Amino acid sequence: MLVTITRPGLVRLGLCKLPPFISRVSLTEASNQKKKKKKMTVTNSGIQYAVQIITKHFGNLVAKVCETLLKSGPLNLGALIRSTALTPQQVKNSLLILVQHNCVQPFTQESKAGLKVQYMAVYDNILHRLRFAKFLAVVAQELDDDCKQLLAGLLEHGRLTQQQLMDRANQKSKSNSSQVQNAAQDNFIRLVTARFVERCPAPEPLLEEAPEQEGPKKPRSKSAKMAQVSETIEQRVLAAARPMEAIRFLITTNPETDDPSQKSENNSSSMSVGEKRKFDDLDIGEHGSNDKEVILWRANFEQFIRCLRHKACVENVRARHDDGAAVVLRAVLKATRMQETKVKTDYSVPLKMGAIYNEVIDSAAGRNLTKVSVKASLHLLCGAPPVRGGYEGEGEDEDEDEDEDVPYSIDLKKIIELLQNDEVESIVLKRYGQDACRIFRLLTSQSKPAGQFFETDKISVDALVDKKETPKILYKLWKDDYVHMEKLSLTTAKQSQVMVWKVHKSIVWEHVLDEMYHAAYNLVKRYDHEREENKEVTNTPKEKRVGELEKKANRFLGVRKIMALSLVKLDDALMLFHDF
Amino acid sequence: MSRSQGPSALKRKRLDSQSGSLTEHESKLYDAIRSKTDMGMSLQDLRRETGLQNNLFTKAIKTLQAKQLIKEVKNFENKTRKHYMATEFEPSKEITGGAWYDNGQFDTEFIKVVKRELVKVIYDQENATLAEISQAIRMKNFLTVNLSDQELKQILDALVLDNEVLKVVSTGMGGYKAGKECYKCCKRREPNLASMASIPCGVCPRINQCTPDGIISPTTCEYFKKWLEF
Ligand code: SF4
């Protein structure tokens, strides 16, 4: 009996079917607590990093307000003033800035005292602030430099009316010809049509009563549940505030004519000042100085993230397969971009061969591809249940007279997963060495998302690692939260405990993300420090930098370059794990 | 690292003639050891099983060894424990740890060489099944040890985990039967993102103790200092 228990094969079955004589040993307190902490979607390091961004962009007061909202979830004005210990005016001004820059979304909630406005920090939008250069590059590539200029204004100011945008374009071109005006108008339409620009969300949408099992409403602070609850609140608020699809990208040529948005109060992306005054906590519509309808526009971050996600997928396919497959994937994603309903979609929208081929030969890179090669690439991309380390072409479904009408859908989630794996593996490799990386890959190659338990000896054999070293490596990985361990006690055995290990991907991935936030924060912090240290150099005019100063200046140049580049790359990884 | 003998090659010597001249104790001991064939027995187990007195036991072991009827082998699970086996057997994998252990020691060098050769073979053939790889390795004749297909597969799986080799299932297009498992070399990838791994904090052992204004902090960090030395 004993022998069969300790043989690796059995443990591989996983713990669900443990024979009765094996009992699980409960985990230590410490690791239980760790687990709980990880359930939070936005970790402390994440908040720290977001606050750092806001501090740099808007100063300490605004950051204080933002931090309070991030930490405690949605608050009303009174509570916010109390928690921050700032003056009402300071808090109001800070909120104005945060709302203007889409970092806070107010919403209305019904309480005994009537309607109450609450303020909620929008974490993702805060982080997007460091991605503006990437967003602008997307527009420059997809549209052109003029559109990029127009967008730059919007990013700089957060929210603008169409007129303000036009005025800005005029100022920039320094001539006020109607030609410039028309071109700006056209570019604006192009931005909206491509969905890079959208109408702003409703200023203070009413949040409907929570669906049943959201739990007791009152204690919305401090408990561990908070983060999860507020996550759902965040989603609900954003959904309530989002303009209906029909008007989200609708440009009314004459803003004074009646607007469809007015018909649905909650989804209104525009606001009349009178209406707004009803919740007179804040005076948000600073651009609306008269009582006419004011439609505010802003950058549609969702669309930018979608584009960047697509780009990451395409580049990954290029690296793993070839240019042909990359061109085909890009064509598919471009053709279906408007139909995607959410950013983190698992599969590309199904598209038929004919449509794909047309799109492919329409692109510069795909002009010379033949139908046969496009089809081959598609098979490579959608072939079969992908395996680790690449795609697996599946044998069976090789249909000779394949119909043109079969729609193809590509597993984007898998592509993203492979990228994420690469990133985590590179960390494990660098920190713990090649043997550890092989073990880690073995443990993550299991199809079950929660991983599968492996016994120590089995790991040693499968990953071809020295039997004596294996437990040591596993212990190191476990100590740093990269693998999960359980002790099985065998009640009939003299050797009474067996250790089994697995990687619970979602837990480890969140842990990695948390460390990334931490690393990003540190990178920025260190950069500020370096800049401070080199003030003397940078304040000296170029021609006067000689000798020691010149050396220092050159070093600082190098520092700036490598740090900026690292932050851009690290932010790519943050998106990979948080947004994609 | 050269290994002159295959662990699985059994040297069969006829030793029966010699065993005739053994004492009763020696016979008992020898039979016990021999009955375990290529698994052999540890000193402790032998003592327990034969129930011989200490001095008799030690003497008998010595005699059997002197007559070359039994030999001491290394058990990779526990190198300090004495382990005996009849001379006619070669220790089984359970004792030696298989092809990857040499005298109880994990043979990193040997594995490295085998890995390198396998990658070469796969690279030359672009796509290869296990049988083809095994054939090619045999033809090359570079190993003094004969590796079984199972052992080759173990190395191949490790290479897959190393990200050096890709295991794919044939679509039936490249001349293989559909569904056949093949190995091919990974495309030499452009360096992946590795954004964390390329900055100090990404591989920092002390990131958990690092705080903005603590003793370990990004402003005073030595790792950063080193990294930013130009
Ligand atoms: S700043 Fe230095 S000590 Fe802190 S996490 Fe980064 S490398 Fe480690």
CSV table of C-alpha atoms in Angstrom, one decimal, chain B residues 63-211:
chain,number,residue,atom,x,y,z
B,63,THR,CA,34.7,-13.3,2.3
B,64,LEU,CA,32.0,-12.9,-0.3
B,65,GLN,CA,33.6,-9.7,-1.5
B,66,ALA,CA,37.1,-11.2,-1.6
B,67,LYS,CA,35.7,-14.1,-3.7
B,68,GLN,CA,34.1,-11.5,-5.9
B,69,LEU,CA,30.7,-12.9,-5.5
B,70,ILE,CA,29.2,-9.7,-4.2
B,71,LYS,CA,30.1,-6.1,-4.7
B,72,GLU,CA,29.4,-2.8,-3.0
B,73,VAL,CA,27.3,-0.4,-5.1
B,74,LYS,CA,26.3,3.2,-4.6
B,75,ASN,CA,22.7,3.9,-4.0
B,76,PHE,CA,21.9,7.4,-5.4
B,77,GLU,CA,19.2,7.9,-2.8
B,78,ASN,CA,21.6,7.5,0.0
B,79,LYS,CA,25.2,7.5,-0.8
B,80,THR,CA,26.6,6.9,2.7
B,81,ARG,CA,24.6,3.7,3.2
B,82,LYS,CA,26.4,0.5,2.2
B,83,HIS,CA,24.6,-1.4,-0.4
B,84,TYR,CA,25.5,-4.8,-1.8
B,85,MET,CA,24.7,-6.7,-4.9
B,86,ALA,CA,25.7,-10.0,-6.5
B,87,THR,CA,28.5,-9.4,-8.9
B,88,GLU,CA,26.7,-10.9,-11.8
B,89,PHE,CA,24.1,-8.1,-11.8
B,90,GLU,CA,24.4,-4.5,-12.8
B,91,PRO,CA,22.6,-2.1,-10.4
B,92,SER,CA,19.1,-1.2,-11.6
B,93,LYS,CA,17.9,2.3,-12.3
B,94,GLU,CA,16.3,2.5,-8.9
B,95,ILE,CA,19.7,2.1,-7.4
B,96,THR,CA,21.9,4.1,-9.7
B,97,GLY,CA,19.3,6.8,-10.4
B,98,GLY,CA,19.4,5.9,-14.0
B,99,ALA,CA,21.6,7.1,-16.8
B,100,TRP,CA,21.8,10.6,-15.3
B,101,TYR,CA,23.6,9.6,-12.1
B,102,ASP,CA,27.2,8.5,-12.1
B,103,ASN,CA,28.3,6.7,-9.0
B,104,GLY,CA,25.4,8.3,-7.2
B,105,GLN,CA,26.3,11.7,-8.4
B,106,PHE,CA,24.0,13.7,-10.7
B,107,ASP,CA,26.0,14.0,-13.9
B,108,THR,CA,25.4,17.5,-15.1
B,109,GLU,CA,28.2,17.5,-17.6
B,110,PHE,CA,27.0,14.3,-19.3
B,111,ILE,CA,23.5,15.7,-19.5
B,112,LYS,CA,24.8,18.8,-21.1
B,113,VAL,CA,26.6,16.9,-23.7
B,114,VAL,CA,23.6,14.7,-24.5
B,115,LYS,CA,21.4,17.8,-24.7
B,116,ARG,CA,23.8,19.5,-27.1
B,117,GLU,CA,23.9,16.5,-29.4
B,118,LEU,CA,20.2,16.1,-29.4
B,119,VAL,CA,19.6,19.7,-30.3
B,120,LYS,CA,22.2,19.3,-33.1
B,121,VAL,CA,20.4,16.2,-34.5
B,122,ILE,CA,17.0,18.0,-34.4
B,123,TYR,CA,18.4,21.1,-35.9
B,124,ASP,CA,19.9,19.1,-38.8
B,125,GLN,CA,16.6,17.3,-39.4
B,126,GLU,CA,14.3,20.3,-38.8
B,127,ASN,CA,11.6,17.9,-37.6
B,128,ALA,CA,12.3,14.6,-36.1
B,129,THR,CA,10.4,11.9,-34.3
B,130,LEU,CA,11.8,10.1,-31.2
B,131,ALA,CA,12.7,7.1,-33.3
B,132,GLU,CA,14.5,9.1,-35.8
B,133,ILE,CA,16.4,11.0,-33.2
B,134,SER,CA,17.3,7.8,-31.4
B,135,GLN,CA,18.6,6.3,-34.7
B,136,ALA,CA,20.7,9.3,-35.5
B,137,ILE,CA,22.2,9.3,-32.1
B,138,ARG,CA,23.1,5.7,-32.4
B,139,MET,CA,24.7,6.3,-35.8
B,140,LYS,CA,26.7,9.2,-34.5
B,141,ASN,CA,28.2,6.8,-32.0
B,142,PHE,CA,29.4,9.6,-29.7
B,143,LEU,CA,28.1,8.1,-26.5
B,144,THR,CA,29.8,5.3,-24.8
B,145,VAL,CA,26.5,4.7,-23.0
B,146,ASN,CA,23.6,3.3,-24.8
B,147,LEU,CA,20.6,5.5,-24.0
B,148,SER,CA,17.2,3.9,-24.2
B,149,ASP,CA,14.4,5.6,-26.1
B,150,GLN,CA,12.8,6.4,-22.7
B,151,GLU,CA,16.0,8.1,-21.5
B,152,LEU,CA,16.2,10.1,-24.8
B,153,LYS,CA,12.6,11.1,-24.3
B,154,GLN,CA,13.4,12.3,-20.8
B,155,ILE,CA,16.1,14.6,-22.2
B,156,LEU,CA,13.9,15.8,-25.0
B,157,ASP,CA,11.2,16.7,-22.5
B,158,ALA,CA,13.8,18.6,-20.5
B,159,LEU,CA,14.8,20.4,-23.6
B,160,VAL,CA,11.1,21.3,-24.2
B,161,LEU,CA,11.1,22.7,-20.6
B,162,ASP,CA,14.3,24.5,-21.5
B,163,ASN,CA,12.5,26.2,-24.3
B,164,GLU,CA,15.1,24.8,-26.7
B,165,VAL,CA,12.9,22.3,-28.4
B,166,LEU,CA,9.3,22.4,-29.4
B,167,LYS,CA,7.1,19.3,-29.3
B,168,VAL,CA,4.5,19.4,-32.0
B,169,VAL,CA,2.0,17.0,-33.4
B,170,SER,CA,2.2,16.5,-37.1
B,171,THR,CA,-0.7,17.8,-39.2
B,172,GLY,CA,0.1,15.1,-41.7
B,173,MET,CA,1.7,17.7,-44.0
B,174,GLY,CA,5.4,17.3,-43.5
B,175,GLY,CA,5.5,13.6,-44.6
B,176,TYR,CA,4.6,12.3,-41.2
B,177,LYS,CA,1.4,10.6,-40.3
B,178,ALA,CA,-1.0,13.0,-38.8
B,179,GLY,CA,-1.0,13.0,-35.1
B,180,LYS,CA,2.6,11.9,-34.8
B,181,GLU,CA,4.7,13.6,-32.2
B,182,CYS,CA,7.7,15.4,-33.5
B,183,TYR,CA,10.4,17.6,-32.1
B,184,LYS,CA,11.7,20.7,-33.7
B,185,CYS,CA,14.0,23.5,-32.6
B,186,CYS,CA,12.5,26.6,-31.2
B,187,LYS,CA,12.7,29.6,-33.4
B,188,ARG,CA,15.5,31.8,-32.2
B,189,ARG,CA,13.3,34.4,-30.7
B,190,GLU,CA,13.9,38.0,-30.5
B,191,PRO,CA,14.6,38.7,-26.9
B,192,ASN,CA,11.2,38.7,-25.3
B,193,LEU,CA,9.9,41.4,-23.1
B,194,ALA,CA,11.8,40.3,-19.9
B,195,SER,CA,11.1,43.7,-18.6
B,196,MET,CA,11.2,42.7,-15.0
B,197,ALA,CA,14.2,40.5,-15.4
B,198,SER,CA,16.2,43.4,-16.9
B,199,ILE,CA,15.9,45.8,-14.0
B,200,PRO,CA,17.3,45.5,-10.5
B,201,CYS,CA,14.0,45.3,-8.7
B,202,GLY,CA,12.7,42.6,-10.9
B,203,VAL,CA,15.3,40.1,-9.7
B,204,CYS,CA,15.9,41.6,-6.3
B,205,PRO,CA,15.9,39.2,-3.3
B,206,ARG,CA,15.0,42.0,-1.0
B,207,ILE,CA,12.0,43.6,-2.7
B,208,ASN,CA,9.8,42.6,0.2
B,209,GLN,CA,11.8,44.6,2.6
B,210,CYS,CA,12.2,47.6,0.3
B,211,THR,CA,10.2,50.6,1.2
